[in-house]
């Protein structure tokens, strides 16, 4: 018995050491029931993720960052439920319907049906859905006064990137590829190509794009949003065919492409969704710029609107004008990009905003 | 060296494998441990070799009490064991196998094979164990592999050698060589424990015979004081008839005719090379031969389990070359397969289910797609009684039966149907004397009822006891066919070793059994 | 029964440790264990017990919870039966995901294509089409194994990925896509093809659970009462002995894989017609769990029913657990994995609990270990 007691104490000691090693240095201030005497605002924002989970380095995570920003700034309460399969969407929304959420944020086209159904059945509950524009079966647009559809005209920002890349390319060949051929991916590529075409027309150049054709709506795809090896292979292929600026639209797959781009030496990349210099800082020196889709801003703004009783249902489109989309700063390339080109880009931005330039389809 | 087991008892949950066993073996002496399968011979030796711990009792080496908690301890104390299934790495060469675990090195972990080879060669000269140090194990005949096992033990300075059923896999010639080796080891002062269930060789080799039955020593004797019949009675615990009573055959018309058959094994090596023979009704044709000379594949090809590369098989007047097992079954061919556990039964299934393995689709065992459990059960109960299968219940899994009873179960299934041809492959391998006698009698009875019997066996005793004609197979060919009356053990033995008309003995082929199947 | 039950207990225990040591607050308490040991222990107890209580509440604590458990059980049960059936015939069907997707495609197609069929025809028609699609997808690895010896583990895994891409492809065709839309979501099944809810509108539990239970019984009957089942089991337990006894091993492989494919296809169909309603890209997420629960249920239909209820409960309860405690939902995956690890290592479980097994139990375990291992 005594022997066992010693063992028990030894185990407890070891465990406490392990815990000490694993625990964060400083206690977090946002722990659930920590009685932190912050200014309590009576507002609760709740997010249901799709199957990617809240740490997917993609839209679930970006949307959640908008939630966290609101939490930090206003001390609101936030909560998140992850879904293991699409059978979980409905119960997760139901859970939040019972949980006194002031706003329920859902993410992704997979949640479209479930969110629309819930919004219709619960007219007093506010909803916001990222990346979805509600429509009925006959493609008539549908809106609900209590649901805000957060969509993004990414093609506007990608158009700018297309202009920039065309102006910077020395080989006169651009490259792009996607993860899977779905609209949220191809909208980048459409805008990119339109920007290049604009440049060709305006500057009398003949820059080409590899990996995507807006006319065919088809191009180069790796098949998933995970395999970085494929990202490297595909980028190598594009480089071999002469491209010197590559825009991967495939999340972390693009990190693999960075390896090939770095090896090539004289090539660069354009990141998408977030500012790559922040989300993937170790490849910042390769990034001409990033095409940003500011989902976090949209979520944050929606929360602010709801807190101030200014919530409006219906479609929200993030544009260059409202800064829902945009180009990231040039960072390391700031000194490399000619001022004339920078000016052109600002002109195009203004043109898109005032409608004098169309980004295409 | 003197090794002593004093009062050793080994209990497994619910079973006593050895009860109060005393055994002494001294240097320069061969002690034979005789007993049926399951008598506890291997368990006892595993206790001595440190694989099991004795529940009670002690081991003394040269009158010093010894405690073995692993084979390493036993080896350190000078005990070596040659297992029935060799513990060799087939793709390594002889030296590598011998030095395994005791590798000689010359700094930086580099192997010093020369040093090992020197020692090996001196050992092999000393005891007449010729081996080629750099030959790869899988290319060597079984007899030579066994020599490597013995050398491995000697290399570890074994003074006491345990040989577990060493003759089971050898040709008569190889057995003769082995006896010479044992003699030389004995002269060199080694203590030898020789495990066997074969009466003849025990009488030939041993200085002392210890008979085990159900885990207990039932008698200790010497060859000069006893004879086969007495040993058999001690072993089994009742009088047994060693010879099958059998009238001369009156062969009828040919039932099975095999013409110029060629078959390849799993490795695409041709192992049956132009074999022709016929089996007549009411006769037993025995194919004799050392394991691994193509008999297995020949039988598989005949019974539809292996592709016939070329050649012709007819059953009566019908061509059945490449016919499926189901077709042959419908044509009244019964087959006792060589490896009963792997091929003949499903261990996890009940005895009742095993008894209908080939008839489950027939009435009364099923109607349409519905099986009739009670009909299967009834039939099983009857067969268990008729064939004296010792089991608590027809519902027990077949794997719980002893080897002999498993074989009786298979025989029961195969013999309950009308038969034109019975193919029996190694029907008594590993069985105890009682079961052997029972199965032999059944086979003779089938012959007397009119079936043609094709018997394949590597046991010379079995061939001599049952055959009406003997075809000897070696290296994939039939090297000779003898009438029983003309056949002597010596003649058959020579043919088995491939000696035709005093021609020089060809190297035995590699062993293909076991691994491939 | 004994080993799986003990494995569950052991897995819940280790799972509790994982909950304790992934909770930041508890972790901090342990860091200052020497200063305040009581707080570390009580926080640990709270973290684990609250999580498990929530887990239980979310799976069995209310009518809604029970309904959710059964909703999750339905596809798991059917897919688990498929794995179990194939296993009985000596085949390791890892192709559940692909066959489920095939079932999705078949059932959603029939589900949205006909709008004037009465439910009594439409529902069975859609279910059957899902099963047939699954069977067709199962036929391929069965055929490859029988004719070329290609190992079904490899071919079924590959076919999963092929089917994943087939789904992506059909979701680009006009026939599947919603009119005028090009996001990868198919038309929804018509109401007449939906599996009716069996506990009222508020609860999601649908007729699929009845279908699944009936199929479980049917599988038991086929396996243990028919000549087909006898052949399956013989080939599975010892293909050489089955061939020797005159059974067609190759034919059995093909037939068994088709039946297994049909069961998983049906799993997909019930999920589609009962819950999902439309086709979207990606794996269903329960095809791989099915392998685990078939192992847990020892490939016996009864065992699989129990195991799938357990897994269904874990999935349903996990949602409540993450909603009411800060425990991440992934802990359920950890617990499931631990259960399997313990089931696969019966010796370990026996050592932990110091129990000896009856002989018969040892027999089946030997067979299991051997076949699952190969």
mmCIF file of C-alpha atoms in Angstrom, chain B residues 19-151:
data_model
loop_
_atom_site.group_PDB
_atom_site.id
_atom_site.type_symbol
_atom_site.label_atom_id
_atom_site.label_comp_id
_atom_site.label_asym_id
_atom_site.label_seq_id
_atom_site.Cartn_x
_atom_site.Cartn_y
_atom_site.Cartn_z
ATOM 1 C CA UNK B 19 2.550 -34.408 -13.733
ATOM 2 C CA UNK B 20 5.476 -35.191 -11.479
ATOM 3 C CA UNK B 21 7.919 -36.104 -14.233
ATOM 4 C CA UNK B 22 11.405 -37.293 -13.382
ATOM 5 C CA UNK B 23 13.966 -37.574 -16.128
ATOM 6 C CA UNK B 24 17.723 -37.874 -16.109
ATOM 7 C CA UNK B 25 20.129 -37.755 -19.006
ATOM 8 C CA UNK B 26 23.918 -37.887 -18.705
ATOM 9 C CA UNK B 27 26.733 -37.145 -21.100
ATOM 10 C CA UNK B 28 27.278 -39.875 -23.677
ATOM 11 C CA UNK B 29 23.739 -41.118 -23.402
ATOM 12 C CA UNK B 30 20.655 -40.955 -25.655
ATOM 13 C CA UNK B 31 17.334 -40.835 -23.856
ATOM 14 C CA UNK B 32 14.266 -41.261 -26.016
ATOM 15 C CA UNK B 33 11.108 -39.541 -24.893
ATOM 16 C CA UNK B 34 8.295 -41.547 -26.401
ATOM 17 C CA UNK B 35 4.639 -40.648 -26.383
ATOM 18 C CA UNK B 36 1.607 -39.932 -28.473
ATOM 19 C CA UNK B 37 0.746 -36.465 -29.660
ATOM 20 C CA UNK B 38 -0.510 -34.510 -26.708
ATOM 21 C CA UNK B 39 1.250 -36.735 -24.187
ATOM 22 C CA UNK B 40 3.223 -33.750 -22.966
ATOM 23 C CA UNK B 41 6.604 -34.382 -24.582
ATOM 24 C CA UNK B 42 6.974 -30.944 -26.111
ATOM 25 C CA UNK B 43 5.689 -29.162 -23.030
ATOM 26 C CA UNK B 44 8.207 -30.966 -20.890
ATOM 27 C CA UNK B 45 11.056 -30.025 -23.208
ATOM 28 C CA UNK B 46 9.843 -26.440 -23.370
ATOM 29 C CA UNK B 47 10.082 -26.370 -19.590
ATOM 30 C CA UNK B 48 13.644 -27.642 -19.811
ATOM 31 C CA UNK B 49 14.464 -25.111 -22.524
ATOM 32 C CA UNK B 50 13.116 -22.204 -20.495
ATOM 33 C CA UNK B 51 10.111 -21.455 -22.694
ATOM 34 C CA UNK B 52 7.673 -22.397 -19.941
ATOM 35 C CA UNK B 53 8.094 -22.171 -16.222
ATOM 36 C CA UNK B 54 7.340 -25.362 -14.322
ATOM 37 C CA UNK B 55 4.415 -25.099 -11.916
ATOM 38 C CA UNK B 56 6.195 -27.449 -9.557
ATOM 39 C CA UNK B 57 9.503 -29.286 -9.572
ATOM 40 C CA UNK B 58 13.091 -28.421 -10.301
ATOM 41 C CA UNK B 59 15.771 -28.669 -12.910
ATOM 42 C CA UNK B 60 19.286 -29.732 -11.914
ATOM 43 C CA UNK B 61 22.340 -29.336 -14.107
ATOM 44 C CA UNK B 62 25.276 -31.394 -12.817
ATOM 45 C CA UNK B 63 23.473 -31.576 -9.445
ATOM 46 C CA UNK B 64 23.201 -27.799 -9.257
ATOM 47 C CA UNK B 65 19.725 -26.378 -9.120
ATOM 48 C CA UNK B 66 19.013 -24.242 -12.177
ATOM 49 C CA UNK B 67 16.320 -21.676 -12.871
ATOM 50 C CA UNK B 68 15.510 -20.905 -16.480
ATOM 51 C CA UNK B 69 13.270 -17.960 -17.139
ATOM 52 C CA UNK B 70 14.016 -17.859 -20.864
ATOM 53 C CA UNK B 71 15.734 -19.958 -23.540
ATOM 54 C CA UNK B 72 18.731 -17.647 -23.156
ATOM 55 C CA UNK B 73 19.235 -19.024 -19.632
ATOM 56 C CA UNK B 74 18.943 -22.599 -20.857
ATOM 57 C CA UNK B 75 21.394 -21.971 -23.673
ATOM 58 C CA UNK B 76 23.827 -20.399 -21.238
ATOM 59 C CA UNK B 77 23.562 -23.547 -19.124
ATOM 60 C CA UNK B 78 24.553 -25.655 -22.125
ATOM 61 C CA UNK B 79 21.184 -26.839 -23.355
ATOM 62 C CA UNK B 80 20.385 -26.729 -27.069
ATOM 63 C CA UNK B 81 17.136 -27.550 -28.806
ATOM 64 C CA UNK B 82 16.371 -28.474 -32.376
ATOM 65 C CA UNK B 83 12.695 -27.790 -32.876
ATOM 66 C CA UNK B 84 10.491 -29.827 -35.117
ATOM 67 C CA UNK B 85 9.824 -26.711 -37.166
ATOM 68 C CA UNK B 86 13.215 -25.213 -37.819
ATOM 69 C CA UNK B 87 13.932 -21.771 -36.462
ATOM 70 C CA UNK B 88 16.042 -20.683 -39.392
ATOM 71 C CA UNK B 89 15.820 -17.598 -41.543
ATOM 72 C CA UNK B 90 15.341 -18.987 -45.049
ATOM 73 C CA UNK B 91 17.001 -16.129 -46.933
ATOM 74 C CA UNK B 92 20.104 -16.050 -44.745
ATOM 75 C CA UNK B 93 23.073 -18.298 -45.345
ATOM 76 C CA UNK B 94 24.323 -20.976 -43.015
ATOM 77 C CA UNK B 95 26.851 -18.841 -41.145
ATOM 78 C CA UNK B 96 24.441 -15.984 -40.693
ATOM 79 C CA UNK B 97 21.901 -18.377 -39.226
ATOM 80 C CA UNK B 98 24.403 -20.051 -36.970
ATOM 81 C CA UNK B 99 25.846 -16.829 -35.588
ATOM 82 C CA UNK B 100 22.448 -15.155 -35.257
ATOM 83 C CA UNK B 101 22.354 -13.478 -31.856
ATOM 84 C CA UNK B 102 26.040 -14.174 -31.217
ATOM 85 C CA UNK B 103 27.465 -12.254 -34.125
ATOM 86 C CA UNK B 104 31.252 -12.076 -34.232
ATOM 87 C CA UNK B 105 32.341 -8.545 -34.992
ATOM 88 C CA UNK B 106 35.585 -6.892 -35.910
ATOM 89 C CA UNK B 107 35.021 -3.419 -34.549
ATOM 90 C CA UNK B 108 32.530 -0.774 -35.660
ATOM 91 C CA UNK B 109 29.868 -3.465 -35.704
ATOM 92 C CA UNK B 110 31.173 -5.082 -38.865
ATOM 93 C CA UNK B 111 30.379 -8.801 -39.006
ATOM 94 C CA UNK B 112 33.305 -11.136 -38.944
ATOM 95 C CA UNK B 113 32.002 -14.059 -40.936
ATOM 96 C CA UNK B 114 35.406 -15.615 -41.428
ATOM 97 C CA UNK B 115 35.907 -16.103 -37.741
ATOM 98 C CA UNK B 116 32.461 -17.626 -37.392
ATOM 99 C CA UNK B 117 32.979 -19.822 -40.404
ATOM 100 C CA UNK B 118 36.242 -21.192 -39.007
ATOM 101 C CA UNK B 119 34.569 -22.237 -35.800
ATOM 102 C CA UNK B 120 31.617 -23.686 -37.693
ATOM 103 C CA UNK B 121 33.810 -25.777 -39.936
ATOM 104 C CA UNK B 122 35.772 -27.194 -37.058
ATOM 105 C CA UNK B 123 32.519 -28.183 -35.342
ATOM 106 C CA UNK B 124 31.190 -29.753 -38.482
ATOM 107 C CA UNK B 125 34.367 -31.780 -39.017
ATOM 108 C CA UNK B 126 34.311 -32.933 -35.440
ATOM 109 C CA UNK B 127 30.796 -34.391 -35.629
ATOM 110 C CA UNK B 128 30.518 -35.323 -39.277
ATOM 111 C CA UNK B 129 27.994 -32.608 -40.038
ATOM 112 C CA UNK B 130 28.910 -31.494 -43.541
ATOM 113 C CA UNK B 131 27.548 -28.125 -44.557
ATOM 114 C CA UNK B 132 28.533 -25.422 -47.016
ATOM 115 C CA UNK B 133 28.884 -22.291 -44.809
ATOM 116 C CA UNK B 134 27.798 -19.815 -47.466
ATOM 117 C CA UNK B 135 24.837 -21.764 -48.834
ATOM 118 C CA UNK B 136 21.486 -20.052 -48.411
ATOM 119 C CA UNK B 137 19.138 -21.990 -46.154
ATOM 120 C CA UNK B 138 16.156 -22.091 -48.487
ATOM 121 C CA UNK B 139 18.258 -23.813 -51.139
ATOM 122 C CA UNK B 140 19.218 -26.641 -48.812
ATOM 123 C CA UNK B 141 17.452 -29.982 -48.399
ATOM 124 C CA UNK B 142 15.604 -30.484 -45.130
ATOM 125 C CA UNK B 143 18.182 -32.919 -43.835
ATOM 126 C CA UNK B 144 20.931 -30.351 -44.241
ATOM 127 C CA UNK B 145 18.799 -27.630 -42.663
ATOM 128 C CA UNK B 146 18.497 -29.903 -39.677
ATOM 129 C CA UNK B 147 22.248 -30.215 -39.538
ATOM 130 C CA UNK B 148 22.439 -26.441 -39.458
ATOM 131 C CA UNK B 149 20.081 -26.440 -36.497
ATOM 132 C CA UNK B 150 22.262 -28.937 -34.694
ATOM 133 C CA UNK B 151 25.364 -26.899 -35.498
#
